[in-house]
Coordinates of C-alpha atoms and ligand atoms in Angstrom, one line a residue:
M1218 CA -9.1 -17.8 0.7
A1219 CA -7.9 -16.8 -2.7
I1220 CA -5.0 -15.2 -4.4
L1221 CA -6.2 -12.2 -6.5
P1222 CA -4.4 -10.7 -9.5
I1223 CA -2.4 -7.5 -8.7
L1224 CA -2.8 -4.6 -11.1
T1225 CA 0.3 -2.9 -12.4
T1226 CA 0.9 0.6 -13.7
P1227 CA -0.3 2.1 -16.1
D1228 CA -3.6 0.4 -15.3
P1229 CA -6.0 3.4 -15.0
R1230 CA -7.8 1.8 -12.0
L1231 CA -4.6 2.5 -9.9
K1232 CA -5.5 6.2 -10.3
M1233 CA -9.0 5.9 -8.8
V1234 CA -9.9 7.5 -5.5
S1235 CA -11.2 4.7 -3.2
E1236 CA -14.4 5.0 -1.2
P1237 CA -15.0 4.6 2.5
V1238 CA -16.4 1.3 3.8
E1239 CA -19.8 1.7 5.5
A1240 CA -19.3 -1.1 8.0
V1241 CA -16.8 -3.9 8.7
T1242 CA -18.8 -7.0 7.7
D1243 CA -18.0 -10.6 7.0
E1244 CA -17.7 -9.6 3.4
T1245 CA -15.1 -7.0 4.3
R1246 CA -13.2 -9.6 6.3
K1247 CA -13.3 -12.1 3.5
L1248 CA -11.8 -9.4 1.2
M1249 CA -9.1 -8.7 3.8
D1250 CA -8.3 -12.4 4.1
D1251 CA -7.9 -12.7 0.3
M1252 CA -5.8 -9.5 0.2
L1253 CA -3.5 -10.8 3.0
E1254 CA -3.0 -14.1 1.2
T1255 CA -2.3 -12.2 -2.1
M1256 CA 0.2 -10.0 -0.3
Y1257 CA 2.1 -12.9 1.3
D1258 CA 2.1 -14.8 -2.0
A1259 CA 3.6 -11.8 -3.9
P1260 CA 5.4 -11.3 -1.5
G1261 CA 4.9 -7.8 -0.2
I1262 CA 4.6 -6.0 3.2
G1263 CA 1.4 -4.1 2.4
L1264 CA -1.5 -4.1 0.0
A1265 CA -4.3 -1.7 -0.8
A1266 CA -7.6 -2.9 -2.1
I1267 CA -7.3 -0.9 -5.3
Q1268 CA -4.2 -3.0 -6.2
V1269 CA -6.6 -5.9 -6.6
G1270 CA -9.2 -3.7 -8.4
I1271 CA -11.5 -2.9 -5.5
A1272 CA -11.8 0.9 -4.9
K1273 CA -12.5 0.7 -1.1
N1274 CA -10.5 2.2 1.7
I1275 CA -9.0 -1.1 2.9
I1276 CA -5.3 -2.0 3.5
V1277 CA -3.6 -5.1 4.8
M1278 CA 0.0 -5.1 6.1
D1279 CA 2.6 -7.3 7.7
I1280 CA 5.9 -5.7 8.5
S1281 CA 7.2 -8.4 10.8
E1282 CA 10.8 -9.6 10.1
A1283 CA 11.5 -12.7 8.1
G1284 CA 11.4 -15.7 10.3
A1285 CA 9.3 -14.0 13.0
P1286 CA 5.7 -15.1 13.5
A1287 CA 3.2 -13.5 11.1
A1288 CA 1.7 -10.2 12.4
P1289 CA -1.1 -9.2 10.0
R1290 CA -2.6 -5.8 10.4
Y1291 CA -5.9 -4.6 8.9
F1292 CA -6.9 -1.0 8.2
V1293 CA -10.4 0.1 7.2
N1294 CA -11.1 3.8 6.5
P1295 CA -7.6 4.9 7.7
E1296 CA -7.0 8.6 8.2
I1297 CA -3.9 10.6 9.1
L1298 CA -4.6 12.9 12.0
E1299 CA -1.2 14.4 12.4
S1300 CA 2.2 14.3 10.7
V1301 CA 5.5 15.5 12.2
E1302 CA 7.6 18.0 10.2
E1303 CA 10.7 15.7 10.1
K1304 CA 11.0 13.8 6.8
K1305 CA 12.9 10.5 6.5
P1306 CA 14.2 8.9 3.3
Y1307 CA 13.4 5.2 2.6
E1308 CA 13.9 3.0 -0.5
E1309 CA 10.4 2.1 -1.6
G1310 CA 9.0 -0.5 -4.0
C1311 CA 5.5 -1.3 -5.0
L1312 CA 3.8 -4.5 -6.2
S1313 CA 2.0 -2.3 -8.8
V1314 CA 5.4 -1.0 -10.1
P1315 CA 7.3 -4.4 -10.1
E1316 CA 11.1 -4.5 -9.8
Y1317 CA 11.5 -0.7 -9.5
F1318 CA 12.9 0.9 -6.4
N1319 CA 13.7 4.5 -5.4
V1320 CA 14.1 6.6 -2.3
I1321 CA 11.1 8.7 -1.1
D1322 CA 11.1 11.2 1.7
R1323 CA 8.0 11.1 3.9
P1324 CA 7.1 12.3 7.4
E1325 CA 8.9 10.0 9.9
K1326 CA 5.9 9.8 12.2
V1327 CA 2.1 9.9 11.5
K1328 CA -0.8 9.7 13.9
I1329 CA -3.5 7.5 12.3
T1330 CA -7.0 6.3 13.1
Y1331 CA -8.7 3.3 11.5
L1332 CA -11.1 0.4 12.0
D1333 CA -9.4 -3.0 12.6
Y1334 CA -10.5 -6.5 11.5
N1335 CA -13.3 -6.5 14.1
G1336 CA -14.5 -3.0 13.2
E1337 CA -13.0 -1.5 16.4
R1338 CA -11.4 2.0 16.2
V1339 CA -7.7 2.2 16.8
T1340 CA -5.8 5.5 17.0
E1341 CA -2.0 5.4 17.3
W1342 CA 1.3 6.9 16.2
A1343 CA 3.1 5.0 13.4
E1344 CA 6.9 5.3 13.0
G1345 CA 9.8 3.6 11.3
L1346 CA 8.8 1.1 8.6
Y1347 CA 5.2 1.2 9.8
A1348 CA 5.0 4.9 9.1
V1349 CA 6.5 4.5 5.6
C1350 CA 4.2 1.6 4.7
I1351 CA 0.9 3.1 6.0
Q1352 CA 1.7 6.4 4.0
H1353 CA 2.5 4.4 0.9
E1354 CA -0.7 2.4 1.2
M1355 CA -2.9 5.4 2.0
D1356 CA -1.5 7.0 -1.1
H1357 CA -2.9 4.1 -3.1
L1358 CA -6.4 4.9 -1.7
K1359 CA -6.0 8.4 -3.3
G1360 CA -4.7 7.0 -6.6
I1361 CA -1.1 8.0 -5.9
L1362 CA 1.9 5.7 -6.6
F1363 CA 5.3 6.3 -5.1
I1364 CA 6.7 7.0 -8.5
D1365 CA 4.4 10.1 -8.7
Y1366 CA 6.8 11.8 -6.3
L1367 CA 9.8 11.3 -8.7
S1368 CA 11.0 13.5 -11.5
R1369 CA 9.4 12.9 -15.0
M1370 CA 12.6 11.2 -16.1
K1371 CA 12.7 8.7 -13.2
R1372 CA 9.0 8.0 -13.5
D1373 CA 9.4 7.3 -17.2
Q1374 CA 12.3 5.0 -16.4
A1375 CA 10.1 3.1 -13.9
L1376 CA 7.3 2.8 -16.5
R1377 CA 9.7 1.4 -19.1
K1378 CA 11.0 -1.1 -16.5
V1379 CA 7.4 -2.2 -15.7
R1380 CA 6.6 -2.6 -19.4
K1381 CA 9.7 -4.8 -19.8
V1382 CA 8.9 -6.9 -16.8
N1383 CA 5.3 -7.4 -17.9
K1384 CA 6.4 -8.4 -21.4
M1385 CA 8.9 -10.9 -19.9
N1386 CA 6.2 -12.4 -17.6
A1387 CA 3.8 -12.6 -20.5
S1388 CA 6.2 -14.6 -22.7
A1389 CA 7.4 -16.8 -19.8
Ligands
GNR844 O1 6.0 -4.8 -0.5 C1 6.2 -3.6 -0.4 N1 7.4 -3.1 0.1 C2 7.5 -1.8 0.4 C3 8.8 -1.3 0.6 C4 9.1 0.0 0.9 C5 8.0 0.9 1.0 C6 6.8 0.5 0.7 C7 6.5 -0.9 0.4 S1 4.9 -1.4 0.1 C8 5.2 -2.7 -1.0 C9 3.9 -3.4 -1.3 C10 2.9 -2.5 -2.0 O2 3.1 -2.1 -3.2 N2 2.0 -1.9 -1.3 O3 1.2 -1.0 -1.9
NI845 NI1 2.3 -0.1 -3.4

Protein backbone atom coordinates (compact mmCIF):
# COMPACT_ATOMS: atom_id res chain seq x y z
CA MET A 1 0.00 0.00 0.00
CA ALA A 2 1.11 3.56 -0.57
CA ILE A 3 0.10 7.08 0.34
CA LEU A 4 -0.23 9.12 -2.86
CA PRO A 5 0.08 12.93 -3.15
CA ILE A 6 -3.32 14.69 -3.33
CA LEU A 7 -3.75 17.38 -6.00
CA THR A 8 -5.10 20.75 -4.91
CA THR A 9 -6.88 23.44 -6.91
CA PRO A 10 -5.96 25.15 -9.26
CA ASP A 11 -4.20 22.02 -10.60
CA PRO A 12 -5.71 21.67 -14.10
CA ARG A 13 -5.94 17.88 -13.75
CA LEU A 14 -8.83 18.38 -11.29
CA LYS A 15 -10.89 19.71 -14.24
CA MET A 16 -10.40 16.56 -16.34
CA VAL A 17 -13.32 14.30 -17.17
CA SER A 18 -12.43 10.80 -15.96
CA GLU A 19 -12.84 7.68 -18.10
CA PRO A 20 -14.75 4.47 -17.38
CA VAL A 21 -12.79 1.45 -16.16
CA GLU A 22 -13.02 -1.53 -18.55
CA ALA A 23 -12.90 -4.23 -15.88
CA VAL A 24 -12.20 -4.42 -12.15
CA THR A 25 -8.80 -6.10 -12.07
CA ASP A 26 -6.07 -6.62 -9.46
CA GLU A 27 -4.53 -3.38 -10.77
CA THR A 28 -7.83 -1.55 -10.08
CA ARG A 29 -7.93 -3.05 -6.58
CA LYS A 30 -4.32 -2.01 -5.89
CA LEU A 31 -5.20 1.56 -6.87
CA MET A 32 -8.31 1.45 -4.63
CA ASP A 33 -6.21 0.13 -1.71
CA ASP A 34 -3.70 2.98 -2.19
CA MET A 35 -6.52 5.53 -2.51
CA LEU A 36 -8.12 4.27 0.71
CA GLU A 37 -4.83 4.50 2.60
CA THR A 38 -4.31 8.01 1.18
CA MET A 39 -7.85 9.00 2.24
CA TYR A 40 -7.46 7.66 5.81
CA ASP A 41 -4.08 9.37 6.12
CA ALA A 42 -5.40 12.78 4.96
CA PRO A 43 -7.88 12.27 6.73
CA GLY A 44 -10.99 12.38 4.55
CA ILE A 45 -14.28 10.51 4.12
CA GLY A 46 -14.07 10.11 0.34
CA LEU A 47 -11.54 10.29 -2.49
CA ALA A 48 -11.85 10.24 -6.28
CA ALA A 49 -9.01 8.85 -8.41
CA ILE A 50 -8.45 12.18 -10.16
CA GLN A 51 -7.49 13.67 -6.78
CA VAL A 52 -4.36 11.50 -7.01
CA GLY A 53 -3.94 12.33 -10.71
CA ILE A 54 -5.61 9.26 -12.22
CA ALA A 55 -8.50 10.11 -14.57
CA LYS A 56 -10.53 6.94 -14.03
CA ASN A 57 -14.06 6.54 -12.69
CA ILE A 58 -13.01 5.21 -9.29
CA ILE A 59 -14.04 6.42 -5.81
CA VAL A 60 -13.30 5.20 -2.29
CA MET A 61 -15.25 6.25 0.80
CA ASP A 62 -15.63 5.58 4.51
CA ILE A 63 -18.37 7.51 6.25
CA SER A 64 -18.37 5.44 9.44
CA GLU A 65 -18.31 7.43 12.67
CA ALA A 66 -15.08 8.08 14.55
CA GLY A 67 -14.34 5.15 16.83
CA ALA A 68 -16.57 2.76 14.85
CA PRO A 69 -14.96 -0.07 12.90
CA ALA A 70 -13.63 0.93 9.46
CA ALA A 71 -16.25 0.55 6.70
CA PRO A 72 -14.50 1.15 3.38
CA ARG A 73 -16.67 1.43 0.27
CA TYR A 74 -15.41 1.18 -3.29
CA PHE A 75 -17.14 2.50 -6.41
CA VAL A 76 -16.09 1.76 -9.98
CA ASN A 77 -17.99 3.42 -12.86
CA PRO A 78 -20.72 4.89 -10.61
CA GLU A 79 -23.82 6.36 -12.23
CA ILE A 80 -26.75 8.27 -10.79
CA LEU A 81 -30.00 6.68 -12.00
CA GLU A 82 -32.47 8.93 -10.14
CA SER A 83 -32.42 11.95 -7.84
CA VAL A 84 -35.27 13.20 -5.68
CA GLU A 85 -36.42 16.80 -6.11
CA GLU A 86 -35.81 17.70 -2.45
CA LYS A 87 -32.50 19.43 -1.81
CA LYS A 88 -30.63 19.40 1.49
CA PRO A 89 -27.86 21.79 2.61
CA TYR A 90 -24.63 20.33 4.02
CA GLU A 91 -21.34 21.99 4.92
CA GLU A 92 -18.79 20.49 2.54
CA GLY A 93 -15.04 20.43 2.44
CA CYS A 94 -12.63 18.88 -0.04
CA LEU A 95 -9.09 17.55 0.27
CA SER A 96 -8.35 19.33 -3.03
CA VAL A 97 -9.57 22.65 -1.52
CA PRO A 98 -7.82 22.37 1.85
CA GLU A 99 -9.21 24.18 4.90
CA TYR A 100 -12.15 25.79 3.08
CA PHE A 101 -15.76 24.88 3.94
CA ASN A 102 -19.12 26.03 2.66
CA VAL A 103 -22.71 24.88 2.49
CA ILE A 104 -23.91 23.23 -0.73
CA ASP A 105 -27.47 22.17 -1.58
CA ARG A 106 -27.79 18.79 -3.25
CA PRO A 107 -30.59 16.26 -3.81
CA GLU A 108 -31.12 14.51 -0.46
CA LYS A 109 -31.45 11.03 -2.02
CA VAL A 110 -29.90 9.55 -5.16
CA LYS A 111 -30.24 6.08 -6.68
CA ILE A 112 -26.83 4.88 -7.80
CA THR A 113 -25.36 1.90 -9.60
CA TYR A 114 -21.68 0.93 -9.55
CA LEU A 115 -19.24 -1.97 -9.49
CA ASP A 116 -17.80 -2.86 -6.08
CA TYR A 117 -14.30 -4.07 -5.05
CA ASN A 118 -15.03 -7.49 -6.58
CA GLY A 119 -16.52 -6.09 -9.77
CA GLU A 120 -20.07 -7.00 -8.68
CA ARG A 121 -22.86 -4.60 -9.65
CA VAL A 122 -24.61 -2.82 -6.78
CA THR A 123 -27.71 -0.64 -7.25
CA GLU A 124 -29.06 1.22 -4.21
CA TRP A 125 -30.43 4.46 -2.83
CA ALA A 126 -27.99 6.72 -0.99
CA GLU A 127 -29.21 9.22 1.60
CA GLY A 128 -27.81 11.38 4.39
CA LEU A 129 -24.03 11.79 4.41
CA TYR A 130 -23.73 8.91 1.91
CA ALA A 131 -25.79 10.90 -0.63
CA VAL A 132 -23.75 14.08 -0.02
CA CYS A 133 -20.44 12.29 -0.33
CA ILE A 134 -21.21 10.20 -3.42
CA GLN A 135 -22.47 13.29 -5.27
CA HIS A 136 -19.35 15.26 -4.21
CA GLU A 137 -17.10 12.41 -5.40
CA MET A 138 -18.98 11.86 -8.66
CA ASP A 139 -18.60 15.56 -9.41
CA HIS A 140 -14.80 15.04 -9.23
CA LEU A 141 -15.16 12.44 -12.02
CA LYS A 142 -16.67 15.20 -14.18
CA GLY A 143 -14.01 17.76 -13.23
CA ILE A 144 -16.33 19.65 -10.86
CA LEU A 145 -15.30 20.91 -7.39
CA PHE A 146 -17.84 21.93 -4.74
CA ILE A 147 -16.57 25.52 -4.93
CA ASP A 148 -17.79 25.62 -8.55
CA TYR A 149 -21.35 25.89 -7.13
CA LEU A 150 -20.47 29.05 -5.17
CA SER A 151 -20.54 32.68 -6.26
CA ARG A 152 -17.43 34.06 -7.99
CA MET A 153 -16.63 36.00 -4.83
CA LYS A 154 -16.77 32.95 -2.55
CA ARG A 155 -14.83 30.80 -5.03
CA ASP A 156 -12.07 33.42 -5.22
CA GLN A 157 -12.03 33.52 -1.41
CA ALA A 158 -11.57 29.72 -1.40
CA LEU A 159 -8.76 29.90 -3.98
CA ARG A 160 -6.93 32.57 -1.96
CA LYS A 161 -7.22 30.40 1.14
CA VAL A 162 -5.81 27.35 -0.69
CA ARG A 163 -2.89 29.39 -2.04
CA LYS A 164 -2.12 30.59 1.50
CA VAL A 165 -2.35 27.07 2.98
CA ASN A 166 -0.12 25.67 0.20
CA LYS A 167 2.44 28.43 0.78
CA MET A 168 2.46 27.74 4.54
CA ASN A 169 2.91 24.00 3.94
CA ALA A 170 5.70 24.66 1.46
CA SER A 171 7.64 26.77 3.97
CA ALA A 172 6.99 24.46 6.95
O1 LIG B 1 -13.25 14.49 3.59
C1 LIG B 1 -14.18 15.03 3.00
N1 LIG B 1 -15.22 15.50 3.71
C2 LIG B 1 -16.41 15.94 3.13
C3 LIG B 1 -17.28 16.66 3.92
C4 LIG B 1 -18.48 17.10 3.42
C5 LIG B 1 -18.81 16.81 2.11
C6 LIG B 1 -17.94 16.13 1.30
C7 LIG B 1 -16.75 15.67 1.81
S1 LIG B 1 -15.67 14.77 0.79
C8 LIG B 1 -14.13 15.20 1.53
C9 LIG B 1 -13.00 14.43 0.88
C10 LIG B 1 -12.90 14.83 -0.57
O2 LIG B 1 -12.42 15.86 -0.95
N2 LIG B 1 -13.40 14.00 -1.45
O3 LIG B 1 -13.40 14.32 -2.75
NI1 LIG C 1 -13.42 16.46 -2.84
